[in-house]
PDB file of C-alpha atoms and ligand atoms in Angstrom:
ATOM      1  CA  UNK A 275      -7.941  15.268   7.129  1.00 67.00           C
ATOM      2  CA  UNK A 276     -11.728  16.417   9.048  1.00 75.00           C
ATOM      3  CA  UNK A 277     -11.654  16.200  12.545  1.00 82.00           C
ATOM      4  CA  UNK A 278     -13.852  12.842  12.457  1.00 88.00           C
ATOM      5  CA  UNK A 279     -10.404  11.159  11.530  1.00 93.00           C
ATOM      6  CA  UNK A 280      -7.580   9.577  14.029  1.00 97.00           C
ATOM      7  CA  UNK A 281      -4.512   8.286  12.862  1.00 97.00           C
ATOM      8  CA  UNK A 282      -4.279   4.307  13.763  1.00 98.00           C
ATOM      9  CA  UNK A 283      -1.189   3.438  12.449  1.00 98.00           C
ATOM     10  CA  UNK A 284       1.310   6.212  12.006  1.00 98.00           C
ATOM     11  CA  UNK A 285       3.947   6.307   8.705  1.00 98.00           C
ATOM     12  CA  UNK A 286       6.838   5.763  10.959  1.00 98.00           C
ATOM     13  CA  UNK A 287       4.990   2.743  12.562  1.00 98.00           C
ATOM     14  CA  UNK A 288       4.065   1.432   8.903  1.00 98.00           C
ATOM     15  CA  UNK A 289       7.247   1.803   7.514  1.00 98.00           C
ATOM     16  CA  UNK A 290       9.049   0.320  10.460  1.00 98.00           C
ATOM     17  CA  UNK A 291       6.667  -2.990  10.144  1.00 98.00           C
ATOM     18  CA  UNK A 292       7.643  -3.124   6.302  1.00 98.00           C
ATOM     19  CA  UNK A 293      11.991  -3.032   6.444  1.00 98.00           C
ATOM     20  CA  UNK A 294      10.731  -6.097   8.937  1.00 98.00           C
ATOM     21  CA  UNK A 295       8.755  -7.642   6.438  1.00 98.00           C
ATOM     22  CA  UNK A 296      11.754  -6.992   3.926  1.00 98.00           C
ATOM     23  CA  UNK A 297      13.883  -7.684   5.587  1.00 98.00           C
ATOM     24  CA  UNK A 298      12.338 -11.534   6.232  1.00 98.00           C
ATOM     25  CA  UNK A 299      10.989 -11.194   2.307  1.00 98.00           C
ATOM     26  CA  UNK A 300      14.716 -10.772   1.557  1.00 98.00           C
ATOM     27  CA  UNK A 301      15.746 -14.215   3.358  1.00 98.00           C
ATOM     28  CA  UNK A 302      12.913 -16.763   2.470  1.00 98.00           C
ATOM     29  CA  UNK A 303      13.535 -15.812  -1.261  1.00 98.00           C
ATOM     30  CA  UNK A 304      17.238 -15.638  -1.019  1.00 98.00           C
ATOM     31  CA  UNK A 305      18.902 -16.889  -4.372  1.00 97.00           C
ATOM     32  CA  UNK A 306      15.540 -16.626  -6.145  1.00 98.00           C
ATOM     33  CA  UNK A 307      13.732 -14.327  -9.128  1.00 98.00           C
ATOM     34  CA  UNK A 308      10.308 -13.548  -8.211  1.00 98.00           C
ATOM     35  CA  UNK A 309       7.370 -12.126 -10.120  1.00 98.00           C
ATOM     36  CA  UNK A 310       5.642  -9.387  -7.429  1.00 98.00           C
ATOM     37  CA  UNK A 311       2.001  -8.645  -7.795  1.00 98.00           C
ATOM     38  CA  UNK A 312       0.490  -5.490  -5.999  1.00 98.00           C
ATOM     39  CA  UNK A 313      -2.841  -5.867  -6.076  1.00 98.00           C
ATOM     40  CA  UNK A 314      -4.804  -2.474  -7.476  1.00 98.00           C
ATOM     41  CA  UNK A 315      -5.969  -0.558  -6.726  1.00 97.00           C
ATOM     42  CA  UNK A 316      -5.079  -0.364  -3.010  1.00 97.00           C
ATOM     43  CA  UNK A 317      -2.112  -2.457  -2.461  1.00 98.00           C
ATOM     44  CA  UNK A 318       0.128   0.388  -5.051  1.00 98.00           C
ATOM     45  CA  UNK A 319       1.616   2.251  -2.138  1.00 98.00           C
ATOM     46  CA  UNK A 320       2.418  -1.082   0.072  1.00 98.00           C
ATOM     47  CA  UNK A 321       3.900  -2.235  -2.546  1.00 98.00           C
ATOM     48  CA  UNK A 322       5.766   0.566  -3.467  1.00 98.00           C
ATOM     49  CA  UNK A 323       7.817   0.748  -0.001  1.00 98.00           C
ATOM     50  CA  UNK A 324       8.245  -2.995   0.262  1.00 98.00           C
ATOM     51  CA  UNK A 325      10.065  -3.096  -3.124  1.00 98.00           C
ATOM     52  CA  UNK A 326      12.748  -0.760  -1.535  1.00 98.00           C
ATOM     53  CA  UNK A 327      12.815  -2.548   1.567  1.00 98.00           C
ATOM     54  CA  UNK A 328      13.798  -5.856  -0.166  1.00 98.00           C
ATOM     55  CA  UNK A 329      16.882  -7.437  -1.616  1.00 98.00           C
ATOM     56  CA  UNK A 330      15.324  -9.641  -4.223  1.00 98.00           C
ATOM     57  CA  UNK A 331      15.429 -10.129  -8.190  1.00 98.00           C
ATOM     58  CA  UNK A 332      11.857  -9.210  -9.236  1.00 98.00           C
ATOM     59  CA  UNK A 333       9.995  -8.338 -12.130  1.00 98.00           C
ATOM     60  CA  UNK A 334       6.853  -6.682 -11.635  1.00 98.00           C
ATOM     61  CA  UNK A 335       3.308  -7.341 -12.930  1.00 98.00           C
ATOM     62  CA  UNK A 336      -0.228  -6.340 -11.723  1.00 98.00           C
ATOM     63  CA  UNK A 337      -3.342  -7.226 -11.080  1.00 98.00           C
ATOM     64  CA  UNK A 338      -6.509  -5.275 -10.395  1.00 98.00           C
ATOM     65  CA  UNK A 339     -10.070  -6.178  -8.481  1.00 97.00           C
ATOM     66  CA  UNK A 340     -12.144  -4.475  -7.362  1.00 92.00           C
ATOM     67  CA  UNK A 341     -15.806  -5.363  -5.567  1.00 86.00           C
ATOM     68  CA  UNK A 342     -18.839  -3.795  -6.443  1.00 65.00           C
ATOM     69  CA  UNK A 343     -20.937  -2.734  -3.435  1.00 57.00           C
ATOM     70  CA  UNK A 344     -21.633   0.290  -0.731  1.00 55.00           C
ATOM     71  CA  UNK A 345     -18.920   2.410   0.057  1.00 56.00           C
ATOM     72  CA  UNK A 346     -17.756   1.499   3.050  1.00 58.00           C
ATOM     73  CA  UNK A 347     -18.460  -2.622   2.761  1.00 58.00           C
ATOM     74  CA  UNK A 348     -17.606  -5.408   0.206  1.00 60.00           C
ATOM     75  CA  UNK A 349     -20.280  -6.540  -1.773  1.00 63.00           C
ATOM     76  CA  UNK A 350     -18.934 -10.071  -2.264  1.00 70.00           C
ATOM     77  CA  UNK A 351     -18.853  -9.706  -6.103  1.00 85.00           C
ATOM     78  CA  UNK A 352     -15.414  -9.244  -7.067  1.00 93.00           C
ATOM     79  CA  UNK A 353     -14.234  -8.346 -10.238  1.00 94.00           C
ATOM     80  CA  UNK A 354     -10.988  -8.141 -11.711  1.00 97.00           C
ATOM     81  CA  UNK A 355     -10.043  -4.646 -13.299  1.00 96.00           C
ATOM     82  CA  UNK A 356      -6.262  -4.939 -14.868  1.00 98.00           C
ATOM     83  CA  UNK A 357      -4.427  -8.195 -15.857  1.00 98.00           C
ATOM     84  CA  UNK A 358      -0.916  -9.645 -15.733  1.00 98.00           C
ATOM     85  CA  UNK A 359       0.902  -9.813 -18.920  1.00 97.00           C
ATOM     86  CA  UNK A 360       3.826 -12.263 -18.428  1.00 96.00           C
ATOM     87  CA  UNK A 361       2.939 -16.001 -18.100  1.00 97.00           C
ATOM     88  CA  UNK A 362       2.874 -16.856 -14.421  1.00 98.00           C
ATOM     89  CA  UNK A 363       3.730 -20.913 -15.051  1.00 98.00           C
ATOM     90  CA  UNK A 364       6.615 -22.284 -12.588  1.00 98.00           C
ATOM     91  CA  UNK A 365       7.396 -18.780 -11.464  1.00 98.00           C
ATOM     92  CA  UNK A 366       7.456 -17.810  -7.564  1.00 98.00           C
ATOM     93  CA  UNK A 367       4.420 -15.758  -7.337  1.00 98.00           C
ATOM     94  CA  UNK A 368       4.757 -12.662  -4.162  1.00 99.00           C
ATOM     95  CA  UNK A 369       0.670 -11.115  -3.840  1.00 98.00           C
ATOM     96  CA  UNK A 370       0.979  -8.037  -2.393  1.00 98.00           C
ATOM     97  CA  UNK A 371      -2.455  -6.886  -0.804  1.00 98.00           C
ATOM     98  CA  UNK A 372      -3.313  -4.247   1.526  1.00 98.00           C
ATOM     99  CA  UNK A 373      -6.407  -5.359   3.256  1.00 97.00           C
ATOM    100  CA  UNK A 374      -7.807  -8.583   3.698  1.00 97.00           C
ATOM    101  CA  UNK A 375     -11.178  -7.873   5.274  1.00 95.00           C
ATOM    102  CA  UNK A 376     -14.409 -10.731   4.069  1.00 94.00           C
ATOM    103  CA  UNK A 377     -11.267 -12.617   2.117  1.00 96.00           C
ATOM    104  CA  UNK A 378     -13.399 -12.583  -1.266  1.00 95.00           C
ATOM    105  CA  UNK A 379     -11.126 -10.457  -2.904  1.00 96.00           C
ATOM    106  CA  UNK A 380      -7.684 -12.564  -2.151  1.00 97.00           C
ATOM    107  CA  UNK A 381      -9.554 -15.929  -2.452  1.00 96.00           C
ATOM    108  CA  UNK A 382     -10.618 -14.898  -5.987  1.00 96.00           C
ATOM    109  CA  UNK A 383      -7.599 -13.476  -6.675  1.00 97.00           C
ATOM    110  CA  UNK A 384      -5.000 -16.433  -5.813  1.00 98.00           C
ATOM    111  CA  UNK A 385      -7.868 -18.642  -6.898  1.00 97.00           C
ATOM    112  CA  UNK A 386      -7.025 -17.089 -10.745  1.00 97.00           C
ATOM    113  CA  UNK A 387      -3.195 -17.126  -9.659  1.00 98.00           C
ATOM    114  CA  UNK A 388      -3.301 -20.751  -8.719  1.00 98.00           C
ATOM    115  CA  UNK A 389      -5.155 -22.018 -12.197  1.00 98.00           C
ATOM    116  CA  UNK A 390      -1.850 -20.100 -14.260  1.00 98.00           C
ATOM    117  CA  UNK A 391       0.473 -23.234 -12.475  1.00 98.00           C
ATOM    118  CA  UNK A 392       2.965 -20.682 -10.433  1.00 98.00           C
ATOM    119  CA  UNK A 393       5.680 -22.739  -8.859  1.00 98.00           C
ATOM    120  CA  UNK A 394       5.264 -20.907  -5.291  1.00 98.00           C
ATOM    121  CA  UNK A 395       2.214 -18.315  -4.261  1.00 98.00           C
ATOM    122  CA  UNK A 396       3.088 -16.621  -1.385  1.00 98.00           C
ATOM    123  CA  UNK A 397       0.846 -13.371  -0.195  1.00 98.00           C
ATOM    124  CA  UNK A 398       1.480 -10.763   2.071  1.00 98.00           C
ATOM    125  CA  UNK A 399      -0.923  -8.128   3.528  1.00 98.00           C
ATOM    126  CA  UNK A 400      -0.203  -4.834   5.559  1.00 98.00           C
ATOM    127  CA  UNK A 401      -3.434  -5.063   7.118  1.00 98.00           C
ATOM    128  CA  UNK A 402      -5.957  -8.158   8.050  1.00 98.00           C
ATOM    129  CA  UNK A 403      -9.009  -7.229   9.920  1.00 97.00           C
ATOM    130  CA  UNK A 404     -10.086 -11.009  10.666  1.00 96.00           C
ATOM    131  CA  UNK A 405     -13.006 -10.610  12.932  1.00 96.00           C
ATOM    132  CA  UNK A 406     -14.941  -9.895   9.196  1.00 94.00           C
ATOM    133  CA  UNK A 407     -13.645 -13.168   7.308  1.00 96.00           C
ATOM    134  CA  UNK A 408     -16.373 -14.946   5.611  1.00 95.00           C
ATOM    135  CA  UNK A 409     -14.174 -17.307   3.383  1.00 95.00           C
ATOM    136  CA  UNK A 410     -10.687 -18.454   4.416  1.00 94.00           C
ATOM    137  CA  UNK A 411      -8.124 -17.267   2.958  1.00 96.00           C
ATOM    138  CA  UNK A 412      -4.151 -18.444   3.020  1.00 96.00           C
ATOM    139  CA  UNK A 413      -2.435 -15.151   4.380  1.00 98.00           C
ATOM    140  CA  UNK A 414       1.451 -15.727   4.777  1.00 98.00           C
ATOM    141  CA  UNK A 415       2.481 -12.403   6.322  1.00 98.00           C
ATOM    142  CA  UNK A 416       0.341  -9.551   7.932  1.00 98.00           C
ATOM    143  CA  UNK A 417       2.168  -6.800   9.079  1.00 98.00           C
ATOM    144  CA  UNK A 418      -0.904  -5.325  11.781  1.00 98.00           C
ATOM    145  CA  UNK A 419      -3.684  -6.912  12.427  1.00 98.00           C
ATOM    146  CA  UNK A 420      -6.767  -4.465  12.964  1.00 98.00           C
ATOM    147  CA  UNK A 421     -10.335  -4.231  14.952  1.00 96.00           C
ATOM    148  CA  UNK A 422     -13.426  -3.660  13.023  1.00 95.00           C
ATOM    149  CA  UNK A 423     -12.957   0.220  11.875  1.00 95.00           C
ATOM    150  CA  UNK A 424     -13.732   1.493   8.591  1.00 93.00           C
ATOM    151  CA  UNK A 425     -10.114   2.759   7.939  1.00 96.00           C
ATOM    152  CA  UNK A 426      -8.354   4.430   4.942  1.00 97.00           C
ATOM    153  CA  UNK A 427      -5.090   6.315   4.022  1.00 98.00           C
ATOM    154  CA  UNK A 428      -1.973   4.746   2.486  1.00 98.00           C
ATOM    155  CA  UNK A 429      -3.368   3.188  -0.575  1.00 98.00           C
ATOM    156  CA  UNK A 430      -6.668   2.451   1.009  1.00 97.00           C
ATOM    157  CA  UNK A 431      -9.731   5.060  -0.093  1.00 95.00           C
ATOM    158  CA  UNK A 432     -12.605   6.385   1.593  1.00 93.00           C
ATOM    159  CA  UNK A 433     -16.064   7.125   0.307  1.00 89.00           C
ATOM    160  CA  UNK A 434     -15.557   8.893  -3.164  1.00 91.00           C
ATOM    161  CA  UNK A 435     -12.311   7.132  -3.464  1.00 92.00           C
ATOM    162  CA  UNK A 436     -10.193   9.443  -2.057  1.00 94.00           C
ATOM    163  CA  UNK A 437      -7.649   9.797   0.848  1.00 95.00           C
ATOM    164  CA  UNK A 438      -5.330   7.064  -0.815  1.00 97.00           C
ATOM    165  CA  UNK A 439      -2.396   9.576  -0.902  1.00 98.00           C
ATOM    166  CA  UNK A 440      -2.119   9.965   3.134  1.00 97.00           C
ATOM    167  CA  UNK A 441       1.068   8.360   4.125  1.00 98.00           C
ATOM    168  CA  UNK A 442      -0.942   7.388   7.240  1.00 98.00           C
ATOM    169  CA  UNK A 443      -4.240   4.999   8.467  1.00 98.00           C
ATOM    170  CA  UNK A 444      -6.435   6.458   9.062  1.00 97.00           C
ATOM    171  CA  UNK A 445     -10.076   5.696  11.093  1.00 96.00           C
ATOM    172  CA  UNK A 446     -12.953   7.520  11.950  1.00 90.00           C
ATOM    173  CA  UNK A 447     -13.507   8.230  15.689  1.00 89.00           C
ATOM    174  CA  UNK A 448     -15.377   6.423  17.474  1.00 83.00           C
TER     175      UNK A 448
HETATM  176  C1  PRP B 669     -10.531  -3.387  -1.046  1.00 94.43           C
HETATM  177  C2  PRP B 669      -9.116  -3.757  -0.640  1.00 94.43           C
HETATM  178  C3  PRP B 669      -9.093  -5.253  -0.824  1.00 94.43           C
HETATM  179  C4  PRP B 669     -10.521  -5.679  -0.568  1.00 94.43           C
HETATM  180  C5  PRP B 669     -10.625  -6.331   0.783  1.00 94.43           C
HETATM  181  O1  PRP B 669     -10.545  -3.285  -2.426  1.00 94.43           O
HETATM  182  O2  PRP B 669      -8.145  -3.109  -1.443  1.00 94.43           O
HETATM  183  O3  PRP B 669      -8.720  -5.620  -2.141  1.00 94.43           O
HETATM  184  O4  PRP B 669     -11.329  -4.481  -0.598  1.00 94.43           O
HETATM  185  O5  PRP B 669     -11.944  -6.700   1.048  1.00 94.43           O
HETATM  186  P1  PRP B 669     -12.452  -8.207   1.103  1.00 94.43           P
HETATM  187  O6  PRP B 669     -11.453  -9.015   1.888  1.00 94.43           O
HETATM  188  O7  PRP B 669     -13.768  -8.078   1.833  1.00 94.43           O
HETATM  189  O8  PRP B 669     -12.637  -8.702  -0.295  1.00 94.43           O
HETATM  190  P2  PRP B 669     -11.676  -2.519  -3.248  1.00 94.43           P
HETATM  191  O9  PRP B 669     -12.636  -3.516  -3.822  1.00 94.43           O
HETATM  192  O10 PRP B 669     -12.263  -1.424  -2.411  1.00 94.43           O
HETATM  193  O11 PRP B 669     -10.844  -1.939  -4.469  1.00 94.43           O
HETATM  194  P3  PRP B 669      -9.560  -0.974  -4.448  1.00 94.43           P
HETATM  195  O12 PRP B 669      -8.360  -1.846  -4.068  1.00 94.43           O
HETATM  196  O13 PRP B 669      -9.495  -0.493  -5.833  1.00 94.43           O
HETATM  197  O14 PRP B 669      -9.785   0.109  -3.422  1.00 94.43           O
END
């Protein structure tokens, strides 16, 4: 990582918030099979460690978005990239996101979840940065909420579309 970079949230700090979020995962679907979505390209790592943390039948389907638009900002024109293949009717849906930032990503997203007649859609995000909403957007867990900062690392890319492999957030100095 170039010295323009600070860490804002370390590993240890996002791996402590996600056996939480588990942990409470584990109890509100207690009893019940789910169908878990990490949301690509982003939300793979996220998703990745919450699966471990959680004590929950699951099977596991994707979807993929992605907005066109300048590097470092959404465009507002979302697009979706991969599909789920198992029908989604009366099942408990689980959205797992990594950033909600202008919300036009999740709204279009559970908007096309919602129209497939899930029994329950429930979404969780590691990161909200809600001083940039523009549409709202029903987000059932964050695990930190964020200031304005362009950041990256842990799923999340930078300009170019890389630095998703650090197992930290990253943000540019201010
Ligand atoms: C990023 C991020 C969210 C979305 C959030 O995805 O992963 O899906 O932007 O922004 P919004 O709330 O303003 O819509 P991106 O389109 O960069 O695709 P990626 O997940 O493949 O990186």
């Amino acid at each position: 990582m170039s010295n323009d970079y600070e860490v804002m949230i370390s590993s240890e700090e996002i791996m402590q918030g996600i056996r939480e979020l588990g942990k409470t995962l584990s109890d509100y679907y207690l009893g019940k099979q789910i169908v878990l979505i990490p949301l690509l390209k982003g939300g793979f790592m996220f998703a990745a460690d919450l699966i471990r943390s959680m004590d929950v039948q699951m099977q596991i389907e994707f979807l993929g978005a992605a907005s066109y638009g300048e590097q470092t900002k959404s465009s507002g024109e979302v697009r979706l990239t991969l599909d789920t293949t198992l029908p989604l009717s009366g099942r408990d849906v689980l959205l797992v996101e990594d950033i909600v930032d202008t919300g036009l990503t999740l709204a279009y997203i559970q908007r096309l979840i919602k129209s497939r007649d899930p029994a329950s859609l429930h979404t969780v995000v590691l990161l909200d940065k809600k001083i940039r909403r523009k549409v709202e957007v029903e987000v059932d867990r964050v695990v930190f909420n964020i200031p304005d900062r362009f950041v990256f690392g842990y799923g999340l890319d930078s300009p170019g579309g890389f630095g998703r492999n650090l197992s930290d957030i990253v943000a540019k100095k201010e």
